Amino acid sequence: MQNHRTEHLVITRRRRIRVVFCRAGFGRLRGEADIAVALTPDPLRMLETPAWGWIARERQRNALLRFFRQSYRLIEAYKARNWAKTVQIVTVREEEARTIHLSEVLGALSHALDLTEGQPVGHCVRATWIGVHIGREMGLSDSQLWELYHTVMLKDLGCSSNAARICELYLSDDLSFKRDFKTVSDSLPKVLGFVFAHTGLKAGLAERFRAVLNILQNGGAIVDDLIQTRCQRGAQIARQLRFPVSVCEAIHALDEHWNGNGRPDRLAGPAIPLFARVALLAQVVDVFHTAAGPAAAIAEVRARSGTWFDPEVVACFEAIASKPEFWDTLTSDAVEAAVFALAPDSPIIVDEDYLDDIARAFAQIIDAKSPFTSGHSERVAVYADMIAAELGYSLERRRWLKRAALLHDVGKLGVSNAILDKNGKLNDAEWRDMRNHAALSETILTRVAVFHEMASIGGGHHERLDGRGYPRGLSGDAIAPETRIVSVADVFDALTADRPYRSAMSLEKALGIMRADLGTAFDPACFAALERALASIQGDLARAA
């Protein structure tokens, strides 16, 4: 098909809107059009429809957008706060390029990071709103703002890596521990108060005494280790996501303090990466603002100026904090959309390979939550792909399914390690929290437009054919085939891996247990496909030997 291009002028009550239709090349249309629409393979036939007269008479922006959604199967909506910016509406054919905004994908997934940090939903997004406004006040360039934006949004990439260790050392719920730790300053009375308030509250007296004594005697080394683990892991994942060195180094330095008493490297003053200085302040502002309002946030920042925070960054924050509209947006339901609108143009192209990288990176975050789930999501993805291949799925659909399998347990980031790693039977309250991870998975994946279809797999991989699963008690045909595949893969890996309450089962025992639940818990066709795939692998190994 030719690179056809044609233009239309749409008249609305607010202004004249220039619409350009083309086969490809949205990037070249920036600044040339208000709306760029990708054509179907038969553009002339599309343009001959009588709909344009209807559009010209429409006087409402929402009606205009509704037309595009209905007529051209909208995949990516507009990126604009007003009609003065270019709007990209991408359509129809699977082989045509889609515009996927990096900021929106990672911003939506940042809600998973909020879960494992014990923060209210939207913490990373709100911190990004704060951080970018500080960066603008400092006069940062667009490229610097892009790096700052993603530093703050992804500051908690390594957050799951020390959760199990926190539970082990403090005999505590890691979620509440992390949530409250963000409010603790360097004051010795506050530090001691935090230790006594969060260590071994549900343990026996002797066990609690030993834990508190260990922390008081070795607290510095313990905190060094916890923060080092978190920072190194966060920087490593940022590198996997192809972010530049400046972003990775800033994520690694998130907990450094202006006076040199931070961690992990005891950097001081200007030696601390600028983006890390801004990100730490933005984090503290959101924590205190969410808990007690603007006055509390401003007071806390002033109290830590020159110790935790760069005074210049504090001054820029105070300048933006004087504007009521800054706080109005921060507290509104529109803050997420406002943050996405702030994102500078990204040098990273979100293509199919990059979506794979995102899924793998977040699978590693999920699996790092517990030593007993190390590698679980990756193995489930492999087993699901083996089943799908046996069932004749296309390569494209298998690729999609592997992403879904990698992310199916993202809701576990919201479950305490005191539950995930418990060596014994869960009580009723703990079991409710554990079961809730499926619903959390669905909620998080639903936020990501490009992952929206796979959200039902995250939400449904613990459903059973007989309706006795959770969280919805779906049964039979209400459970999609792809969800059944992941369910089989998930349980097979769970049975053949170590758990806190038992050792890994042999292949034969695991398959025997699953075989007993065919038609009630597991889809027989999916299970048979798994058995064939495993037999094929065993045959290959035998021949290789």
Coordinates of C-alpha atoms in Angstrom, one line a residue:
M1 CA 0.0 0.0 0.0
Q2 CA 1.2 3.5 -0.8
N3 CA 2.2 6.0 1.9
H4 CA -1.1 7.7 1.4
R5 CA -1.6 11.0 3.1
T6 CA -4.7 13.3 3.2
E7 CA -5.9 16.1 5.4
H8 CA -9.2 17.2 6.8
L9 CA -10.3 20.2 8.8
V10 CA -12.8 19.5 11.5
I11 CA -14.7 22.5 13.0
T12 CA -15.7 22.4 16.6
R13 CA -17.0 25.0 19.0
R14 CA -13.5 25.5 20.5
R15 CA -11.4 25.7 17.4
R16 CA -10.5 24.4 14.0
I17 CA -8.8 21.0 14.2
R18 CA -6.4 19.8 11.5
V19 CA -6.6 16.0 11.0
V20 CA -4.0 14.2 8.9
F21 CA -4.4 10.7 7.7
C22 CA -1.3 8.8 6.7
R23 CA -0.1 5.2 6.3
A24 CA 2.8 5.6 8.7
G25 CA 5.3 8.1 10.2
F26 CA 3.5 9.7 13.2
G27 CA 6.8 11.2 14.4
R28 CA 7.1 13.4 11.3
L29 CA 3.7 14.8 12.0
R30 CA 4.5 16.3 15.4
G31 CA 3.6 20.0 15.2
E32 CA 2.0 19.6 11.8
A33 CA -1.4 18.3 12.9
D34 CA -3.7 18.2 15.8
I35 CA -4.7 14.6 15.1
A36 CA -2.8 12.0 13.2
V37 CA -4.7 8.9 12.2
A38 CA -3.1 5.7 10.8
L39 CA -5.1 4.4 7.9
T40 CA -6.4 0.9 7.2
P41 CA -5.0 -0.8 4.1
D42 CA -7.9 0.7 2.1
P43 CA -7.8 4.4 3.0
L44 CA -9.8 5.7 0.0
R45 CA -12.7 3.5 0.8
M46 CA -12.6 4.7 4.4
L47 CA -12.5 8.3 3.4
E48 CA -15.5 7.9 1.1
T49 CA -17.8 7.1 4.0
P50 CA -20.4 9.8 4.8
A51 CA -19.2 10.1 8.4
W52 CA -17.1 13.3 7.7
G53 CA -20.2 15.4 7.3
W54 CA -21.3 14.2 10.7
I55 CA -17.9 15.0 12.2
A56 CA -17.9 18.5 10.8
R57 CA -21.3 19.2 12.5
E58 CA -20.1 17.9 15.9
R59 CA -19.4 20.6 18.4
Q60 CA -18.2 18.5 21.4
R61 CA -14.7 17.1 21.8
N62 CA -15.9 14.0 23.5
A63 CA -18.2 13.2 20.7
L64 CA -15.4 13.6 18.2
L65 CA -13.2 11.2 20.2
R66 CA -16.1 8.8 20.5
F67 CA -16.4 8.7 16.7
F68 CA -12.7 7.7 16.4
R69 CA -13.0 5.0 18.9
Q70 CA -16.1 3.5 17.3
S71 CA -15.1 3.9 13.7
Y72 CA -11.4 3.1 13.7
R73 CA -11.0 0.7 16.7
L74 CA -8.9 3.0 18.8
I75 CA -5.9 1.4 20.4
E76 CA -4.0 4.4 21.7
A77 CA -5.8 7.5 22.8
Y78 CA -4.6 11.1 22.7
K79 CA -1.7 12.5 24.6
A80 CA -2.6 16.0 25.3
R81 CA -4.1 18.3 27.9
N82 CA -5.6 20.6 25.2
W83 CA -6.2 20.6 21.5
A84 CA -3.0 22.6 20.9
K85 CA -0.9 19.4 21.0
T86 CA -0.6 16.6 18.6
V87 CA -2.9 13.7 19.2
Q88 CA -2.0 10.2 17.9
I89 CA -4.8 7.7 17.3
V90 CA -3.5 4.4 16.1
T91 CA -5.7 1.7 14.4
V92 CA -6.6 -1.2 13.0
R93 CA -4.4 -3.9 11.5
E94 CA -2.3 -6.1 13.9
E95 CA 0.8 -5.6 11.7
E96 CA 0.6 -1.9 11.9
A97 CA 2.7 0.0 14.4
R98 CA 1.2 1.1 17.7
T99 CA 2.1 4.1 19.8
I100 CA 2.7 2.9 23.3
H101 CA 3.9 5.4 25.8
L102 CA 6.6 4.3 28.1
S103 CA 5.6 6.6 30.9
E104 CA 2.0 5.2 31.0
V105 CA 3.2 1.5 31.0
L106 CA 5.7 2.0 33.8
G107 CA 3.5 4.4 35.6
A108 CA 0.7 1.9 35.8
L109 CA 3.1 -0.9 36.9
S110 CA 4.5 1.4 39.5
H111 CA 1.4 0.6 41.5
A112 CA 2.9 -2.8 42.1
L113 CA 5.9 -1.2 43.6
D114 CA 3.6 0.8 45.9
L115 CA 2.2 -2.4 47.2
T116 CA 5.5 -3.9 48.3
E117 CA 6.6 -0.7 49.9
G118 CA 3.3 -0.6 51.9
Q119 CA 2.4 2.8 50.5
P120 CA -1.0 4.1 49.6
V121 CA -1.9 3.4 45.9
G122 CA -0.3 5.9 43.6
H123 CA 2.7 6.8 45.8
C124 CA 5.3 6.6 42.9
V125 CA 3.0 8.5 40.6
R126 CA 2.5 11.3 43.1
A127 CA 6.2 11.4 43.9
T128 CA 6.8 11.8 40.2
W129 CA 4.5 14.8 40.1
I130 CA 6.4 16.4 42.9
G131 CA 9.9 15.5 41.5
V132 CA 9.2 16.8 38.0
H133 CA 7.9 20.1 39.3
I134 CA 11.0 20.5 41.3
G135 CA 13.1 19.7 38.3
R136 CA 11.3 22.3 36.2
E137 CA 11.9 24.9 39.0
M138 CA 15.6 24.0 38.8
G139 CA 15.6 24.7 35.1
L140 CA 16.4 21.1 34.0
S141 CA 16.4 20.4 30.2
D142 CA 13.9 18.1 28.6
S143 CA 16.3 15.2 28.5
Q144 CA 17.2 15.7 32.2
L145 CA 13.5 15.9 33.1
W146 CA 12.9 12.6 31.2
E147 CA 15.7 11.0 33.3
L148 CA 14.4 12.5 36.5
Y149 CA 10.8 11.5 35.7
H150 CA 11.7 7.8 35.4
T151 CA 14.1 7.9 38.4
V152 CA 11.3 9.0 40.6
M153 CA 8.7 6.7 39.0
L154 CA 11.0 3.7 39.3
K155 CA 12.8 4.5 42.5
D156 CA 11.4 1.4 44.2
L157 CA 12.4 -1.2 41.6
G158 CA 14.6 -3.0 44.1
C159 CA 12.0 -2.8 46.9
S160 CA 11.0 -6.5 47.0
S161 CA 14.6 -7.8 47.3
N162 CA 14.9 -7.2 51.1
A163 CA 11.4 -8.0 52.2
A164 CA 12.2 -11.6 53.3
R165 CA 15.3 -10.4 55.2
I166 CA 13.3 -7.7 57.0
C167 CA 10.8 -10.3 58.2
E168 CA 13.6 -12.6 59.3
L169 CA 15.5 -9.9 61.3
Y170 CA 12.7 -7.9 62.7
L171 CA 10.1 -10.7 63.1
S172 CA 7.8 -8.2 61.5
D173 CA 5.3 -7.6 58.7
D174 CA 7.5 -6.2 55.9
L175 CA 4.7 -4.0 54.5
S176 CA 4.0 -2.1 57.6
F177 CA 7.7 -2.0 58.5
K178 CA 8.6 -0.4 55.1
R179 CA 5.6 2.0 55.3
D180 CA 6.5 3.3 58.7
F181 CA 10.3 3.3 58.1
K182 CA 9.8 6.1 55.6
T183 CA 8.6 8.4 58.4
V184 CA 11.7 7.9 60.6
S185 CA 14.4 10.6 60.7
D186 CA 18.0 10.3 62.1
S187 CA 16.8 11.2 65.6
L188 CA 18.0 8.4 68.0
P189 CA 14.8 8.5 70.1
K190 CA 12.7 8.0 66.9
V191 CA 15.0 5.2 65.7
L192 CA 14.8 3.4 69.0
G193 CA 11.0 3.9 69.2
F194 CA 10.7 2.5 65.7
V195 CA 12.7 -0.6 66.6
F196 CA 10.7 -1.4 69.7
A197 CA 7.4 -0.7 67.9
H198 CA 8.2 -3.0 65.0
T199 CA 10.2 -5.9 66.2
G200 CA 8.8 -9.2 67.2
L201 CA 5.4 -8.0 68.3
K202 CA 3.8 -11.4 67.6
A203 CA 6.8 -13.4 68.8
G204 CA 7.4 -14.9 72.2
L205 CA 9.1 -12.7 74.8
A206 CA 12.5 -14.5 74.6
E207 CA 12.5 -14.5 70.8
R208 CA 11.5 -10.8 70.7
F209 CA 14.2 -9.9 73.2
R210 CA 16.9 -11.7 71.1
A211 CA 15.8 -9.9 68.0
V212 CA 15.7 -6.5 69.6
L213 CA 19.1 -7.0 71.1
N214 CA 20.6 -8.1 67.8
I215 CA 19.2 -5.0 66.1
L216 CA 20.5 -2.7 68.8
Q217 CA 23.9 -4.2 68.7
N218 CA 24.2 -4.6 64.9
G219 CA 21.7 -2.1 63.6
G220 CA 24.1 -0.2 61.5
A221 CA 25.4 -3.2 59.6
I222 CA 21.8 -4.6 59.3
V223 CA 20.5 -1.4 57.7
D224 CA 23.5 -1.1 55.5
D225 CA 22.9 -4.6 54.2
L226 CA 19.2 -4.1 53.6
I227 CA 19.6 -0.8 51.8
Q228 CA 22.6 -2.1 49.8
T229 CA 20.5 -5.0 48.6
R230 CA 17.6 -2.8 47.6
C231 CA 19.7 -0.2 45.8
Q232 CA 21.8 -2.6 43.9
R233 CA 18.8 -4.6 42.8
G234 CA 16.9 -1.5 41.7
A235 CA 19.8 -0.2 39.6
Q236 CA 20.2 -3.6 38.0
I237 CA 16.6 -3.8 36.9
A238 CA 16.8 -0.2 35.6
R239 CA 19.7 -1.3 33.4
Q240 CA 17.6 -4.2 32.2
L241 CA 14.9 -1.8 31.2
R242 CA 17.6 0.1 29.1
F243 CA 17.7 3.3 31.2
P244 CA 20.8 5.4 31.0
V245 CA 23.6 5.3 33.6
S246 CA 22.3 8.5 35.1
V247 CA 18.9 6.9 36.0
C248 CA 20.5 3.7 37.3
E249 CA 23.0 5.5 39.5
A250 CA 20.3 7.8 40.9
I251 CA 18.1 4.8 41.8
H252 CA 21.2 3.2 43.5
A253 CA 21.8 6.4 45.5
L254 CA 18.1 7.0 46.5
D255 CA 18.9 6.7 50.3
E256 CA 22.0 8.9 50.3
H257 CA 21.8 12.0 52.6
W258 CA 23.2 15.4 52.0
N259 CA 25.3 15.3 55.2
G260 CA 26.9 12.0 54.2
N261 CA 25.0 9.9 56.8
G262 CA 22.9 8.1 54.2
R263 CA 23.4 4.8 52.4
P264 CA 24.6 2.7 50.7
D265 CA 27.9 4.5 49.9
R266 CA 27.9 7.4 52.4
L267 CA 28.0 10.0 49.6
A268 CA 27.6 13.6 50.6
G269 CA 26.7 16.9 49.1
P270 CA 27.1 17.3 45.3
A271 CA 28.6 13.8 45.1
I272 CA 25.0 12.5 45.4
P273 CA 23.4 12.3 41.9
L274 CA 21.0 15.2 41.5
F275 CA 18.1 13.0 40.5
A276 CA 18.6 10.9 43.6
R277 CA 18.5 14.1 45.7
V278 CA 15.2 15.1 44.1
A279 CA 13.7 11.6 44.3
L280 CA 14.3 11.3 48.0
L281 CA 12.7 14.6 48.8
A282 CA 9.8 13.8 46.6
Q283 CA 9.3 10.5 48.4
V284 CA 9.3 12.1 51.8
V285 CA 6.9 14.9 50.7
D286 CA 4.4 12.4 49.4
V287 CA 4.6 10.2 52.6
F288 CA 4.0 13.1 54.9
H289 CA 1.5 14.9 52.7
T290 CA -0.6 11.7 52.3
A291 CA -0.5 11.2 56.1
A292 CA -1.1 14.7 57.4
G293 CA -1.4 17.3 54.6
P294 CA 0.8 20.0 52.9
A295 CA 1.8 21.8 56.1
A296 CA 3.3 18.5 57.6
A297 CA 5.1 17.8 54.4
I298 CA 6.6 21.3 54.2
A299 CA 7.6 21.2 57.9
E300 CA 9.4 17.9 57.5
V301 CA 11.3 19.0 54.4
R302 CA 12.5 22.2 56.3
A303 CA 13.5 20.1 59.3
R304 CA 15.7 17.9 57.1
S305 CA 17.2 20.6 54.9
G306 CA 21.0 20.4 55.1
T307 CA 21.0 17.0 56.7
W308 CA 18.9 14.7 54.5
F309 CA 18.2 17.2 51.7
D310 CA 20.1 19.5 49.4
P311 CA 19.1 23.0 50.5
E312 CA 18.8 24.1 46.8
V313 CA 16.4 21.3 46.1
V314 CA 14.5 22.3 49.2
A315 CA 14.3 25.9 48.0
C316 CA 12.9 24.8 44.7
F317 CA 10.3 22.6 46.4
E318 CA 9.2 25.5 48.6
A319 CA 8.7 27.6 45.5
I320 CA 6.3 25.2 43.9
A321 CA 4.7 24.4 47.3
S322 CA 3.5 28.0 47.5
K323 CA 1.2 27.4 44.5
P324 CA -2.2 26.0 45.5
E325 CA -2.7 24.4 42.1
F326 CA 0.3 22.1 42.8
W327 CA -1.4 20.6 45.8
D328 CA -4.9 20.6 44.2
T329 CA -3.7 18.3 41.4
L330 CA -1.6 16.2 43.8
T331 CA -4.7 15.4 45.9
S332 CA -7.1 14.9 42.9
D333 CA -8.2 11.8 41.0
A334 CA -6.6 13.4 37.9
V335 CA -3.1 13.3 39.2
E336 CA -2.2 10.1 37.3
A337 CA -3.3 11.6 34.0
A338 CA -1.5 14.8 34.9
V339 CA 1.7 13.0 35.6
F340 CA 1.5 11.1 32.2
A341 CA 1.0 14.4 30.5
L342 CA 4.2 15.7 32.1
A343 CA 6.3 13.0 30.6
P344 CA 8.8 14.3 28.0
D345 CA 9.2 12.4 24.7
S346 CA 11.0 9.2 25.4
P347 CA 14.1 8.0 23.5
I348 CA 13.1 4.4 24.3
I349 CA 10.8 2.8 21.8
V350 CA 8.2 0.5 23.3
D351 CA 8.1 -2.3 20.8
E352 CA 7.3 -6.0 21.3
D353 CA 10.9 -6.8 22.5
Y354 CA 10.7 -4.0 25.1
L355 CA 7.3 -5.3 26.4
D356 CA 9.0 -8.7 26.9
D357 CA 11.8 -6.9 28.8
I358 CA 9.3 -5.1 31.0
A359 CA 7.5 -8.4 31.8
R360 CA 10.8 -10.1 32.6
A361 CA 11.9 -7.3 34.8
F362 CA 8.7 -7.2 36.9
A363 CA 8.7 -11.0 37.1
Q364 CA 12.1 -10.7 38.8
I365 CA 10.7 -8.1 41.2
I366 CA 7.8 -10.4 42.0
D367 CA 10.0 -13.5 42.5
A368 CA 12.5 -11.6 44.6
K369 CA 9.9 -11.1 47.3
S370 CA 10.4 -14.6 48.8
P371 CA 13.3 -17.0 48.6
F372 CA 10.7 -19.7 48.0
T373 CA 9.5 -18.1 44.8
S374 CA 12.9 -17.4 43.2
G375 CA 12.5 -18.1 39.5
H376 CA 8.8 -19.1 39.8
S377 CA 7.3 -16.7 37.3
E378 CA 10.0 -17.5 34.7
R379 CA 9.4 -21.2 35.1
V380 CA 5.6 -20.8 34.8
A381 CA 6.2 -18.9 31.6
V382 CA 8.3 -21.7 30.2
Y383 CA 5.8 -24.4 31.2
A384 CA 2.9 -22.3 29.8
D385 CA 4.7 -21.9 26.5
M386 CA 5.4 -25.6 26.3
I387 CA 1.7 -26.3 26.8
A388 CA 0.6 -23.7 24.3
A389 CA 3.0 -25.1 21.7
E390 CA 1.5 -28.6 22.2
L391 CA -2.0 -27.1 21.8
G392 CA -1.0 -25.5 18.5
Y393 CA -1.0 -21.8 19.5
S394 CA 0.7 -19.4 17.1
L395 CA 4.1 -17.9 17.9
E396 CA 2.5 -14.5 18.4
R397 CA -0.1 -15.8 20.9
R398 CA 2.6 -17.8 22.7
R399 CA 4.6 -14.6 23.1
W400 CA 1.7 -12.8 24.6
L401 CA 0.9 -15.8 26.9
K402 CA 4.5 -15.8 28.2
R403 CA 4.2 -12.2 29.2
A404 CA 0.9 -13.0 31.0
A405 CA 2.6 -15.9 32.8
L406 CA 5.6 -13.7 33.8
L407 CA 3.2 -11.2 35.4
H408 CA 0.4 -13.5 36.8
D409 CA 1.6 -13.2 40.4
V410 CA 2.3 -9.4 40.5
G411 CA -0.3 -9.1 43.2
K412 CA 1.9 -11.1 45.6
L413 CA 3.9 -7.9 46.0
G414 CA 1.0 -6.8 48.2
V415 CA 1.2 -9.9 50.5
S416 CA 3.5 -9.8 53.6
N417 CA 6.4 -12.1 53.7
A418 CA 5.2 -13.1 57.2
I419 CA 2.5 -14.9 55.2
L420 CA 4.4 -15.9 52.1
D421 CA 7.3 -17.5 54.0
K422 CA 5.3 -18.9 57.0
N423 CA 6.5 -22.4 57.9
G424 CA 3.1 -23.7 58.9
K425 CA -0.6 -23.5 58.2
L426 CA -2.1 -20.0 57.5
N427 CA -4.8 -18.8 59.8
D428 CA -8.1 -17.4 58.3
A429 CA -6.9 -13.8 58.1
E430 CA -3.6 -14.8 56.6
W431 CA -5.4 -17.0 54.0
R432 CA -7.7 -14.2 53.0
D433 CA -4.6 -12.0 52.4
M434 CA -2.9 -14.7 50.4
R435 CA -6.0 -15.3 48.3
N436 CA -6.3 -11.6 47.6
H437 CA -3.1 -11.6 45.6
A438 CA -5.1 -12.8 42.5
A439 CA -7.4 -9.9 42.6
L440 CA -4.5 -7.5 43.2
S441 CA -2.8 -9.0 40.1
E442 CA -5.9 -8.3 38.0
T443 CA -6.2 -4.7 39.4
I444 CA -2.6 -3.8 38.5
L445 CA -2.6 -5.4 35.1
T446 CA -5.9 -3.7 34.2
R447 CA -4.2 -0.4 34.7
V448 CA -1.7 -1.1 31.9
A449 CA -3.5 -0.6 28.6
V450 CA -1.2 -2.9 26.6
F451 CA -1.5 -5.6 29.3
H452 CA -5.2 -5.2 29.8
E453 CA -6.2 -8.4 28.1
M454 CA -3.9 -10.5 30.2
A455 CA -5.3 -9.1 33.5
S456 CA -7.9 -11.9 33.6
I457 CA -5.1 -14.4 33.7
G458 CA -3.6 -12.7 36.7
G459 CA -7.0 -12.6 38.4
G460 CA -8.1 -16.1 37.4
H461 CA -5.1 -18.4 37.6
H462 CA -6.4 -19.9 40.9
E463 CA -10.0 -20.5 39.6
R464 CA -11.1 -24.2 39.2
L465 CA -13.3 -25.8 36.6
D466 CA -15.6 -27.0 39.4
G467 CA -16.1 -23.5 40.7
R468 CA -14.3 -24.0 44.0
G469 CA -11.4 -21.7 43.2
Y470 CA -10.8 -18.0 43.9
P471 CA -11.3 -15.1 43.9
R472 CA -14.6 -15.3 41.9
G473 CA -15.5 -18.9 42.0
L474 CA -15.6 -19.1 38.2
S475 CA -16.3 -22.5 36.6
G476 CA -16.3 -24.3 33.3
D477 CA -16.3 -22.1 30.2
A478 CA -16.1 -18.9 32.2
I479 CA -12.4 -19.7 32.6
A480 CA -10.6 -18.8 29.4
P481 CA -8.3 -21.4 27.8
E482 CA -5.2 -19.3 28.4
T483 CA -6.0 -18.9 32.0
R484 CA -6.3 -22.7 32.2
I485 CA -2.9 -23.1 30.7
V486 CA -1.3 -20.8 33.3
S487 CA -3.2 -22.5 36.1
V488 CA -1.7 -25.9 35.1
A489 CA 1.8 -24.4 34.7
D490 CA 1.5 -22.5 38.0
V491 CA 0.5 -25.5 40.1
F492 CA 3.1 -27.8 38.4
D493 CA 5.9 -25.4 39.3
A494 CA 4.6 -24.9 42.9
L495 CA 4.6 -28.7 43.5
T496 CA 8.0 -29.3 42.0
A497 CA 9.7 -26.4 43.9
D498 CA 10.7 -26.0 47.5
R499 CA 8.2 -24.3 49.8
P500 CA 8.5 -23.1 53.4
Y501 CA 6.4 -26.0 54.6
R502 CA 7.8 -28.8 52.4
S503 CA 10.5 -29.9 50.0
A504 CA 10.1 -30.1 46.2
M505 CA 8.1 -33.1 45.0
S506 CA 9.4 -35.4 42.3
L507 CA 8.0 -35.1 38.8
E508 CA 6.0 -38.3 39.1
K509 CA 4.4 -37.4 42.4
A510 CA 3.5 -33.9 41.3
L511 CA 1.8 -35.2 38.1
G512 CA 0.0 -37.8 40.1
I513 CA -1.5 -35.2 42.4
M514 CA -2.6 -33.1 39.5
R515 CA -4.0 -36.1 37.6
A516 CA -6.4 -36.8 40.5
D517 CA -7.9 -33.3 40.0
L518 CA -8.4 -33.4 36.2
G519 CA -11.8 -32.1 35.2
T520 CA -12.4 -30.5 38.7
A521 CA -9.3 -28.2 39.2
F522 CA -7.4 -28.6 35.9
D523 CA -8.2 -28.7 32.2
P524 CA -7.5 -32.3 30.9
A525 CA -6.3 -31.0 27.6
C526 CA -3.8 -28.6 29.1
F527 CA -2.5 -31.2 31.5
A528 CA -2.1 -33.7 28.7
A529 CA -0.2 -31.1 26.7
L530 CA 2.1 -30.6 29.7
E531 CA 2.7 -34.3 30.0
R532 CA 3.5 -34.6 26.3
A533 CA 5.9 -31.7 26.5
L534 CA 7.7 -33.1 29.5
A535 CA 8.0 -36.5 27.9
S536 CA 9.5 -34.9 24.8
I537 CA 12.1 -33.2 26.9
Q538 CA 13.0 -36.4 28.7
G539 CA 13.3 -38.1 25.4
D540 CA 15.6 -35.4 24.1
L541 CA 17.8 -35.6 27.3
A542 CA 18.0 -39.4 27.0
R543 CA 19.1 -39.2 23.3
A544 CA 21.6 -36.5 24.2
A545 CA 23.1 -38.7 26.9

